[in-house]
Amino acid sequence: MALDSRAAALPKRIMSGSSRVAALGFFTCLTAPSLSTSARADAGKASAAPLAGWTRLDGISVDCDAGNTTVPSAWDDGACLVGAAAGNWKTEDCTGAFSCKHRQTNWMEPHLVYAPEGECSSLVVFLPGTGSKPSAHSRVLRAAAAAGHCVIGLSYLSQPVPVARFNAWCRHGPGAPPEACNRDAHERMLFGTAPPDVATKSAGLWDVTPVDSMKSILRAALLRLSWGRQFLTGEQGVRWSKVILSGHSQGAGHAAYLSILKDVRAVLLSGPQDCAECSEGWLARATPVVTRRALFHMHEECGPEPDATGPQDEAGLILQNLVRMGLRTQPTVWTGKDLEPRDREIVISDLEPSCQGGRSFHMSISVDSCAPRSERMDALWTSLFSDI
């Protein structure tokens, strides 16, 4: 039976018994706009092995006044206004929340690097979400390092609009058809180019150039670290077999796409949130032998039981997408207790955020200022990055 057919026969409300979800609901979901969050670099400590230390590396340079000669400088008066005219967001967003200058500071934040004591043979690459920055996720980065990995929280040219608006651009135009639009945007974000079958289908939403792509930024950062070259190959490549991809929200979507494209291990936080018609084809190409894990909140906008939804929000998309990716283990509802290794594939948190208002449940999965102030949260993150 096809996934959509199965969805119609399943209850819309997730049912939990003891520590496990007894029934799954699958729906389409679009996320609400992201909120900027203050960073707290020392908000918590990982609960496992001690760390050798952390390093800040200068990030990328972004000039919003470059006379429309770069993707960021052309955004406000270009694609942003096109999206507003199509009804995907408001015109005032192009001088406000989605503008280049509003996003500039976080795009230019330093990369945040953690390393465990001794040598490491694997690298966690973490991509923050819309309008966020690596230092806002320092607890997750510490937890990944505590699991024995080298870790880099990467600043990159994330799309200035949240995933909900990216989905709208591809579903309702000007990008089309939805999946080709979605793939083109992911490819350009990650590599600065796109295959011929999808090239230009995102209609210029965010055409990152090769030099500003995630892969180029990652390579440049690794070349500056004493241990970085072990994760590189040739003049242009990354040794993906030694990488574990991670990210939150928009970052989880890019991580999921790259994980499937290159058969890379992944730990996905509150994502992917790409709409079904935008992503079902590439999600279904996931290789089941690659280890992938996911964590999201029961009550976030795309969770099974959203606490509050806006006009573009419906429940269930994250779980639906994970199933499309081949994650088949019955989800585990986590209330703060230790997890068995078999229960780590899909974890749904039901802990209260440490912040209030906005998208607190969504942010509590990864952002320092909203995540539960408990060592058990750090232990959960470390567990997700362990034995992977």
GROMACS .gro file of C-alpha atoms in nm:
model
  388
    1MET     CA    1   0.000   0.000   0.000
    2ALA     CA    2   0.135   0.345  -0.089
    3LEU     CA    3   0.230   0.576   0.195
    4ASP     CA    4  -0.047   0.825   0.116
    5SER     CA    5  -0.302   0.543   0.110
    6ARG     CA    6  -0.180   0.414   0.443
    7ALA     CA    7  -0.200   0.765   0.585
    8ALA     CA    8  -0.571   0.788   0.515
    9ALA     CA    9  -0.633   0.475   0.720
   10LEU     CA   10  -0.432   0.586   1.022
   11PRO     CA   11  -0.554   0.796   1.314
   12LYS     CA   12  -0.464   1.162   1.307
   13ARG     CA   13  -0.358   1.169   1.670
   14ILE     CA   14  -0.039   0.995   1.779
   15MET     CA   15  -0.098   0.745   2.059
   16SER     CA   16   0.176   0.673   2.312
   17GLY     CA   17   0.199   0.370   2.532
   18SER     CA   18   0.479   0.340   2.789
   19SER     CA   19   0.780   0.477   2.597
   20ARG     CA   20   0.662   0.399   2.247
   21VAL     CA   21   0.432   0.541   1.986
   22ALA     CA   22   0.155   0.295   1.915
   23ALA     CA   23   0.013   0.455   1.603
   24LEU     CA   24   0.149   0.699   1.349
   25GLY     CA   25  -0.026   0.984   1.171
   26PHE     CA   26   0.107   1.115   0.841
   27PHE     CA   27   0.011   1.458   0.709
   28THR     CA   28   0.141   1.747   0.506
   29CYS     CA   29   0.300   2.030   0.701
   30LEU     CA   30   0.451   2.371   0.638
   31THR     CA   31   0.649   2.539   0.911
   32ALA     CA   32   0.595   2.883   1.056
   33PRO     CA   33   0.862   3.150   1.015
   34SER     CA   34   1.181   3.104   1.215
   35LEU     CA   35   1.267   3.337   1.501
   36SER     CA   36   1.613   3.469   1.576
   37THR     CA   37   1.753   3.325   1.899
   38SER     CA   38   2.026   3.457   2.125
   39ALA     CA   39   2.328   3.230   2.152
   40ARG     CA   40   2.456   3.097   2.480
   41ALA     CA   41   2.788   2.932   2.399
   42ASP     CA   42   2.827   2.771   2.739
   43ALA     CA   43   2.467   2.678   2.810
   44GLY     CA   44   2.546   2.317   2.897
   45LYS     CA   45   2.802   2.041   2.905
   46ALA     CA   46   2.799   1.707   2.724
   47SER     CA   47   2.768   1.418   2.963
   48ALA     CA   48   3.026   1.183   2.814
   49ALA     CA   49   3.398   1.206   2.736
   50PRO     CA   50   3.589   1.531   2.809
   51LEU     CA   51   3.669   1.763   2.522
   52ALA     CA   52   4.011   1.887   2.418
   53GLY     CA   53   3.863   2.231   2.359
   54TRP     CA   54   3.683   2.439   2.101
   55THR     CA   55   3.789   2.678   1.827
   56ARG     CA   56   3.622   2.961   1.640
   57LEU     CA   57   3.713   2.994   1.273
   58ASP     CA   58   3.630   3.307   1.077
   59GLY     CA   59   3.326   3.242   0.863
   60ILE     CA   60   3.224   3.378   0.527
   61SER     CA   61   3.206   3.740   0.419
   62VAL     CA   62   2.869   3.881   0.311
   63ASP     CA   63   2.823   4.230   0.164
   64CYS     CA   64   2.460   4.335   0.137
   65ASP     CA   65   2.563   4.656  -0.046
   66ALA     CA   66   2.752   4.493  -0.332
   67GLY     CA   67   2.529   4.644  -0.598
   68ASN     CA   68   2.333   4.329  -0.682
   69THR     CA   69   2.657   4.152  -0.785
   70THR     CA   70   2.612   3.868  -0.534
   71VAL     CA   71   2.324   3.645  -0.437
   72PRO     CA   72   2.275   3.812  -0.095
   73SER     CA   73   2.307   4.170  -0.229
   74ALA     CA   74   2.056   4.098  -0.509
   75TRP     CA   75   1.804   3.932  -0.280
   76ASP     CA   76   1.603   4.220  -0.130
   77ASP     CA   77   1.510   4.386  -0.461
   78GLY     CA   78   1.513   4.064  -0.663
   79ALA     CA   79   1.385   3.719  -0.569
   80CYS     CA   80   1.245   3.842  -0.237
   81LEU     CA   81   1.008   4.085  -0.410
   82VAL     CA   82   0.917   3.817  -0.666
   83GLY     CA   83   0.816   3.584  -0.384
   84ALA     CA   84   0.616   3.860  -0.218
   85ALA     CA   85   0.433   3.935  -0.544
   86ALA     CA   86   0.344   3.565  -0.566
   87GLY     CA   87   0.193   3.581  -0.217
   88ASN     CA   88   0.454   3.356  -0.055
   89TRP     CA   89   0.546   3.622   0.204
   90LYS     CA   90   0.488   3.991   0.268
   91THR     CA   91   0.657   4.274   0.080
   92GLU     CA   92   0.772   4.429   0.408
   93ASP     CA   93   0.961   4.107   0.485
   94CYS     CA   94   1.208   4.207   0.212
   95THR     CA   95   1.321   4.505   0.417
   96GLY     CA   96   1.259   4.333   0.749
   97ALA     CA   97   1.283   3.977   0.876
   98PHE     CA   98   1.393   3.817   0.547
   99SER     CA   99   1.624   4.098   0.429
  100CYS     CA  100   1.995   4.055   0.365
  101LYS     CA  101   2.094   4.291   0.646
  102HIS     CA  102   1.870   4.110   0.892
  103ARG     CA  103   2.036   3.776   0.808
  104GLN     CA  104   2.388   3.910   0.748
  105THR     CA  105   2.525   3.885   1.102
  106ASN     CA  106   2.438   3.518   1.143
  107TRP     CA  107   2.561   3.427   0.794
  108MET     CA  108   2.898   3.578   0.892
  109GLU     CA  109   2.923   3.418   1.235
  110PRO     CA  110   3.240   3.214   1.299
  111HIS     CA  111   3.236   2.839   1.246
  112LEU     CA  112   3.242   2.660   1.581
  113VAL     CA  113   3.477   2.361   1.605
  114TYR     CA  114   3.494   2.101   1.882
  115ALA     CA  115   3.731   1.807   1.911
  116PRO     CA  116   3.747   1.520   2.158
  117GLU     CA  117   4.066   1.438   2.345
  118GLY     CA  118   4.296   1.233   2.123
  119GLU     CA  119   4.242   1.157   1.756
  120CYS     CA  120   3.908   1.136   1.581
  121SER     CA  121   3.828   0.937   1.268
  122SER     CA  122   3.485   1.086   1.194
  123LEU     CA  123   3.354   1.438   1.143
  124VAL     CA  124   3.013   1.575   1.236
  125VAL     CA  125   2.911   1.864   1.010
  126PHE     CA  126   2.624   2.061   1.165
  127LEU     CA  127   2.411   2.307   0.964
  128PRO     CA  128   2.204   2.562   1.163
  129GLY     CA  129   1.852   2.651   1.056
  130THR     CA  130   1.707   2.968   0.907
  131GLY     CA  131   1.842   3.281   1.073
  132SER     CA  132   2.051   3.081   1.319
  133LYS     CA  133   2.425   3.032   1.379
  134PRO     CA  134   2.656   2.760   1.514
  135SER     CA  135   2.705   2.920   1.856
  136ALA     CA  136   2.329   2.896   1.918
  137HIS     CA  137   2.368   2.517   1.909
  138SER     CA  138   2.680   2.475   2.123
  139ARG     CA  139   2.528   2.207   2.345
  140VAL     CA  140   2.453   1.982   2.048
  141LEU     CA  141   2.804   2.039   1.911
  142ARG     CA  142   2.959   1.953   2.249
  143ALA     CA  143   2.744   1.641   2.273
  144ALA     CA  144   2.853   1.521   1.929
  145ALA     CA  145   3.219   1.573   2.027
  146ALA     CA  146   3.156   1.388   2.352
  147ALA     CA  147   3.052   1.089   2.137
  148GLY     CA  148   3.408   1.085   1.999
  149HIS     CA  149   3.379   1.287   1.678
  150CYS     CA  150   3.549   1.596   1.550
  151VAL     CA  151   3.271   1.852   1.503
  152ILE     CA  152   3.224   2.166   1.299
  153GLY     CA  153   2.919   2.388   1.329
  154LEU     CA  154   2.922   2.553   0.988
  155SER     CA  155   2.812   2.906   0.904
  156TYR     CA  156   2.680   2.909   0.548
  157LEU     CA  157   2.449   3.104   0.319
  158SER     CA  158   2.128   2.945   0.445
  159GLN     CA  159   1.815   3.049   0.260
  160PRO     CA  160   1.685   3.376   0.408
  161VAL     CA  161   1.329   3.242   0.416
  162PRO     CA  162   1.208   2.960   0.645
  163VAL     CA  163   1.117   2.620   0.506
  164ALA     CA  164   0.746   2.706   0.492
  165ARG     CA  165   0.816   2.985   0.244
  166PHE     CA  166   1.062   2.772   0.046
  167ASN     CA  167   0.787   2.510   0.015
  168ALA     CA  168   0.539   2.775  -0.096
  169TRP     CA  169   0.783   2.904  -0.361
  170CYS     CA  170   0.809   2.554  -0.510
  171ARG     CA  171   0.443   2.455  -0.468
  172HIS     CA  172   0.272   2.771  -0.584
  173GLY     CA  173   0.537   2.939  -0.798
  174PRO     CA  174   0.740   3.090  -0.934
  175GLY     CA  175   0.948   2.772  -0.889
  176ALA     CA  176   0.805   2.464  -1.063
  177PRO     CA  177   0.748   2.175  -1.074
  178PRO     CA  178   0.771   2.132  -0.695
  179GLU     CA  179   1.027   1.852  -0.671
  180ALA     CA  180   1.254   1.985  -0.946
  181CYS     CA  181   1.240   2.326  -0.778
  182ASN     CA  182   1.325   2.173  -0.442
  183ARG     CA  183   1.615   1.967  -0.576
  184ASP     CA  184   1.761   2.261  -0.768
  185ALA     CA  185   1.762   2.473  -0.452
  186HIS     CA  186   1.926   2.200  -0.242
  187GLU     CA  187   2.190   2.131  -0.507
  188ARG     CA  188   2.277   2.499  -0.538
  189MET     CA  189   2.300   2.537  -0.161
  190LEU     CA  190   2.527   2.236  -0.126
  191PHE     CA  191   2.739   2.255  -0.443
  192GLY     CA  192   2.665   2.585  -0.621
  193THR     CA  193   2.546   2.400  -0.934
  194ALA     CA  194   2.260   2.169  -1.024
  195PRO     CA  195   2.215   1.873  -1.263
  196PRO     CA  196   2.068   1.962  -1.605
  197ASP     CA  197   1.734   1.795  -1.533
  198VAL     CA  198   1.657   2.037  -1.247
  199ALA     CA  199   1.882   2.338  -1.320
  200THR     CA  200   1.691   2.672  -1.305
  201LYS     CA  201   1.370   2.504  -1.176
  202SER     CA  202   1.388   2.699  -0.851
  203ALA     CA  203   1.351   3.015  -1.062
  204GLY     CA  204   1.638   3.202  -0.900
  205LEU     CA  205   1.517   3.174  -0.541
  206TRP     CA  206   1.869   3.142  -0.394
  207ASP     CA  207   2.127   3.057  -0.660
  208VAL     CA  208   2.436   3.011  -0.445
  209THR     CA  209   2.758   3.009  -0.649
  210PRO     CA  210   3.014   2.723  -0.624
  211VAL     CA  211   3.258   2.932  -0.418
  212ASP     CA  212   2.985   3.008  -0.162
  213SER     CA  213   2.838   2.658  -0.154
  214MET     CA  214   2.831   2.451   0.163
  215LYS     CA  215   3.091   2.211   0.024
  216SER     CA  216   3.335   2.491  -0.061
  217ILE     CA  217   3.287   2.657   0.278
  218LEU     CA  218   3.341   2.323   0.453
  219ARG     CA  219   3.658   2.250   0.255
  220ALA     CA  220   3.800   2.594   0.328
  221ALA     CA  221   3.736   2.548   0.700
  222LEU     CA  222   3.889   2.199   0.711
  223LEU     CA  223   4.204   2.318   0.535
  224ARG     CA  224   4.263   2.553   0.830
  225LEU     CA  225   4.244   2.278   1.093
  226SER     CA  226   4.540   2.056   1.182
  227TRP     CA  227   4.325   1.745   1.160
  228GLY     CA  228   4.102   1.861   0.874
  229ARG     CA  229   4.278   1.712   0.572
  230GLN     CA  230   4.187   1.357   0.666
  231PHE     CA  231   3.829   1.446   0.571
  232LEU     CA  232   3.923   1.582   0.227
  233THR     CA  233   4.002   1.406  -0.096
  234GLY     CA  234   4.166   1.544  -0.411
  235GLU     CA  235   4.154   1.912  -0.494
  236GLN     CA  236   3.780   1.956  -0.466
  237GLY     CA  237   3.634   1.662  -0.278
  238VAL     CA  238   3.513   1.576   0.071
  239ARG     CA  239   3.560   1.226   0.214
  240TRP     CA  240   3.190   1.176   0.281
  241SER     CA  241   3.243   0.822   0.412
  242LYS     CA  242   3.403   0.977   0.724
  243VAL     CA  243   3.131   1.241   0.770
  244ILE     CA  244   2.814   1.242   0.979
  245LEU     CA  245   2.572   1.512   0.867
  246SER     CA  246   2.348   1.695   1.110
  247GLY     CA  247   2.141   2.009   1.122
  248HIS     CA  248   1.837   2.173   1.270
  249SER     CA  249   1.523   2.280   1.080
  250GLN     CA  250   1.633   2.413   0.737
  251GLY     CA  251   1.977   2.268   0.809
  252ALA     CA  252   1.823   1.923   0.866
  253GLY     CA  253   1.662   1.942   0.522
  254HIS     CA  254   1.994   2.013   0.350
  255ALA     CA  255   2.160   1.741   0.561
  256ALA     CA  256   1.891   1.489   0.465
  257TYR     CA  257   1.926   1.568   0.094
  258LEU     CA  258   2.305   1.533   0.102
  259SER     CA  259   2.282   1.219   0.317
  260ILE     CA  260   2.070   1.051   0.051
  261LEU     CA  261   2.271   1.184  -0.243
  262LYS     CA  262   2.609   1.069  -0.106
  263ASP     CA  263   2.503   0.784   0.128
  264VAL     CA  264   2.623   0.976   0.435
  265ARG     CA  265   2.529   0.897   0.795
  266ALA     CA  266   2.301   1.157   0.952
  267VAL     CA  267   2.145   1.284   1.274
  268LEU     CA  268   1.851   1.506   1.181
  269LEU     CA  269   1.697   1.752   1.427
  270SER     CA  270   1.344   1.883   1.359
  271GLY     CA  271   1.357   1.798   0.992
  272PRO     CA  272   1.336   1.748   0.703
  273GLN     CA  273   1.030   1.967   0.663
  274ASP     CA  274   1.022   1.980   0.282
  275CYS     CA  275   0.666   1.943   0.153
  276ALA     CA  276   0.563   1.597   0.029
  277GLU     CA  277   0.525   1.696  -0.336
  278CYS     CA  278   0.859   1.875  -0.312
  279SER     CA  279   1.059   1.583  -0.177
  280GLU     CA  280   0.891   1.242  -0.195
  281GLY     CA  281   1.097   1.136  -0.497
  282TRP     CA  282   1.442   1.207  -0.354
  283LEU     CA  283   1.346   1.091  -0.004
  284ALA     CA  284   1.251   0.751  -0.148
  285ARG     CA  285   1.602   0.709  -0.293
  286ALA     CA  286   1.759   0.672   0.054
  287THR     CA  287   1.981   0.367   0.097
  288PRO     CA  288   1.853   0.169   0.397
  289VAL     CA  289   2.199   0.041   0.501
  290VAL     CA  290   2.311   0.396   0.589
  291THR     CA  291   2.254   0.482   0.957
  292ARG     CA  292   2.025   0.779   1.003
  293ARG     CA  293   1.862   0.903   1.322
  294ALA     CA  294   1.616   1.178   1.398
  295LEU     CA  295   1.488   1.382   1.691
  296PHE     CA  296   1.195   1.623   1.694
  297HIS     CA  297   0.934   1.746   1.940
  298MET     CA  298   0.587   1.606   1.986
  299HIS     CA  299   0.436   1.956   1.988
  300GLU     CA  300   0.637   2.147   1.730
  301GLU     CA  301   0.455   2.274   1.421
  302CYS     CA  302   0.544   1.970   1.211
  303GLY     CA  303   0.526   1.725   1.501
  304PRO     CA  304   0.248   1.473   1.562
  305GLU     CA  305   0.057   1.693   1.809
  306PRO     CA  306   0.131   2.061   1.734
  307ASP     CA  307   0.075   2.293   2.028
  308ALA     CA  308  -0.035   2.572   1.796
  309THR     CA  309  -0.058   2.606   1.422
  310GLY     CA  310  -0.080   2.897   1.184
  311PRO     CA  311  -0.263   2.912   0.852
  312GLN     CA  312   0.017   2.723   0.674
  313ASP     CA  313   0.075   2.459   0.940
  314GLU     CA  314  -0.053   2.103   0.953
  315ALA     CA  315   0.071   1.818   1.168
  316GLY     CA  316   0.293   1.523   1.087
  317LEU     CA  317   0.530   1.611   0.802
  318ILE     CA  318   0.859   1.534   0.977
  319LEU     CA  319   0.754   1.180   1.063
  320GLN     CA  320   0.610   1.130   0.717
  321ASN     CA  321   0.937   1.236   0.558
  322LEU     CA  322   1.144   1.012   0.784
  323VAL     CA  323   0.933   0.712   0.686
  324ARG     CA  324   0.978   0.804   0.320
  325MET     CA  325   1.353   0.803   0.388
  326GLY     CA  326   1.331   0.443   0.505
  327LEU     CA  327   1.342   0.496   0.882
  328ARG     CA  328   1.109   0.217   0.982
  329THR     CA  329   1.165   0.167   1.355
  330GLN     CA  330   0.858   0.254   1.559
  331PRO     CA  331   0.922   0.600   1.708
  332THR     CA  332   1.016   0.633   2.073
  333VAL     CA  333   0.851   0.904   2.282
  334TRP     CA  334   1.125   1.038   2.510
  335THR     CA  335   1.035   1.182   2.849
  336GLY     CA  336   1.385   1.209   2.993
  337LYS     CA  337   1.469   0.846   3.058
  338ASP     CA  338   1.770   0.659   2.918
  339LEU     CA  339   1.714   0.505   2.575
  340GLU     CA  340   1.800   0.155   2.464
  341PRO     CA  341   2.022   0.155   2.152
  342ARG     CA  342   1.741   0.004   1.946
  343ASP     CA  343   1.520   0.305   2.032
  344ARG     CA  344   1.743   0.574   1.879
  345GLU     CA  345   1.629   0.576   1.514
  346ILE     CA  346   1.329   0.808   1.556
  347VAL     CA  347   1.297   0.990   1.889
  348ILE     CA  348   1.011   1.225   1.973
  349SER     CA  349   1.077   1.451   2.270
  350ASP     CA  350   0.794   1.533   2.506
  351LEU     CA  351   0.995   1.753   2.745
  352GLU     CA  352   0.899   2.114   2.814
  353PRO     CA  353   1.120   2.380   2.649
  354SER     CA  354   1.321   2.611   2.874
  355CYS     CA  355   1.190   2.915   2.683
  356GLN     CA  356   0.840   3.041   2.617
  357GLY     CA  357   0.658   3.184   2.317
  358GLY     CA  358   0.743   3.176   1.950
  359ARG     CA  359   0.844   2.835   1.821
  360SER     CA  360   0.964   2.712   2.158
  361PHE     CA  361   0.898   2.340   2.100
  362HIS     CA  362   1.076   2.346   1.765
  363MET     CA  363   1.371   2.539   1.905
  364SER     CA  364   1.397   2.316   2.214
  365ILE     CA  365   1.533   2.031   2.004
  366SER     CA  366   1.865   2.204   1.931
  367VAL     CA  367   1.889   2.570   2.034
  368ASP     CA  368   2.075   2.639   2.360
  369SER     CA  369   1.833   2.901   2.490
  370CYS     CA  370   1.525   2.678   2.447
  371ALA     CA  371   1.651   2.325   2.505
  372PRO     CA  372   1.566   2.170   2.846
  373ARG     CA  373   1.831   2.262   3.103
  374SER     CA  374   1.899   1.905   3.199
  375GLU     CA  375   2.201   1.680   3.163
  376ARG     CA  376   1.962   1.419   3.028
  377MET     CA  377   1.913   1.633   2.717
  378ASP     CA  378   2.289   1.644   2.662
  379ALA     CA  379   2.304   1.268   2.721
  380LEU     CA  380   2.029   1.213   2.461
  381TRP     CA  381   2.218   1.414   2.199
  382THR     CA  382   2.541   1.225   2.277
  383SER     CA  383   2.354   0.896   2.244
  384LEU     CA  384   2.221   0.991   1.902
  385PHE     CA  385   2.574   1.060   1.780
  386SER     CA  386   2.720   0.742   1.938
  387ASP     CA  387   2.784   0.409   1.762
  388ILE     CA  388   2.683   0.555   1.427
   0.00000   0.00000   0.00000
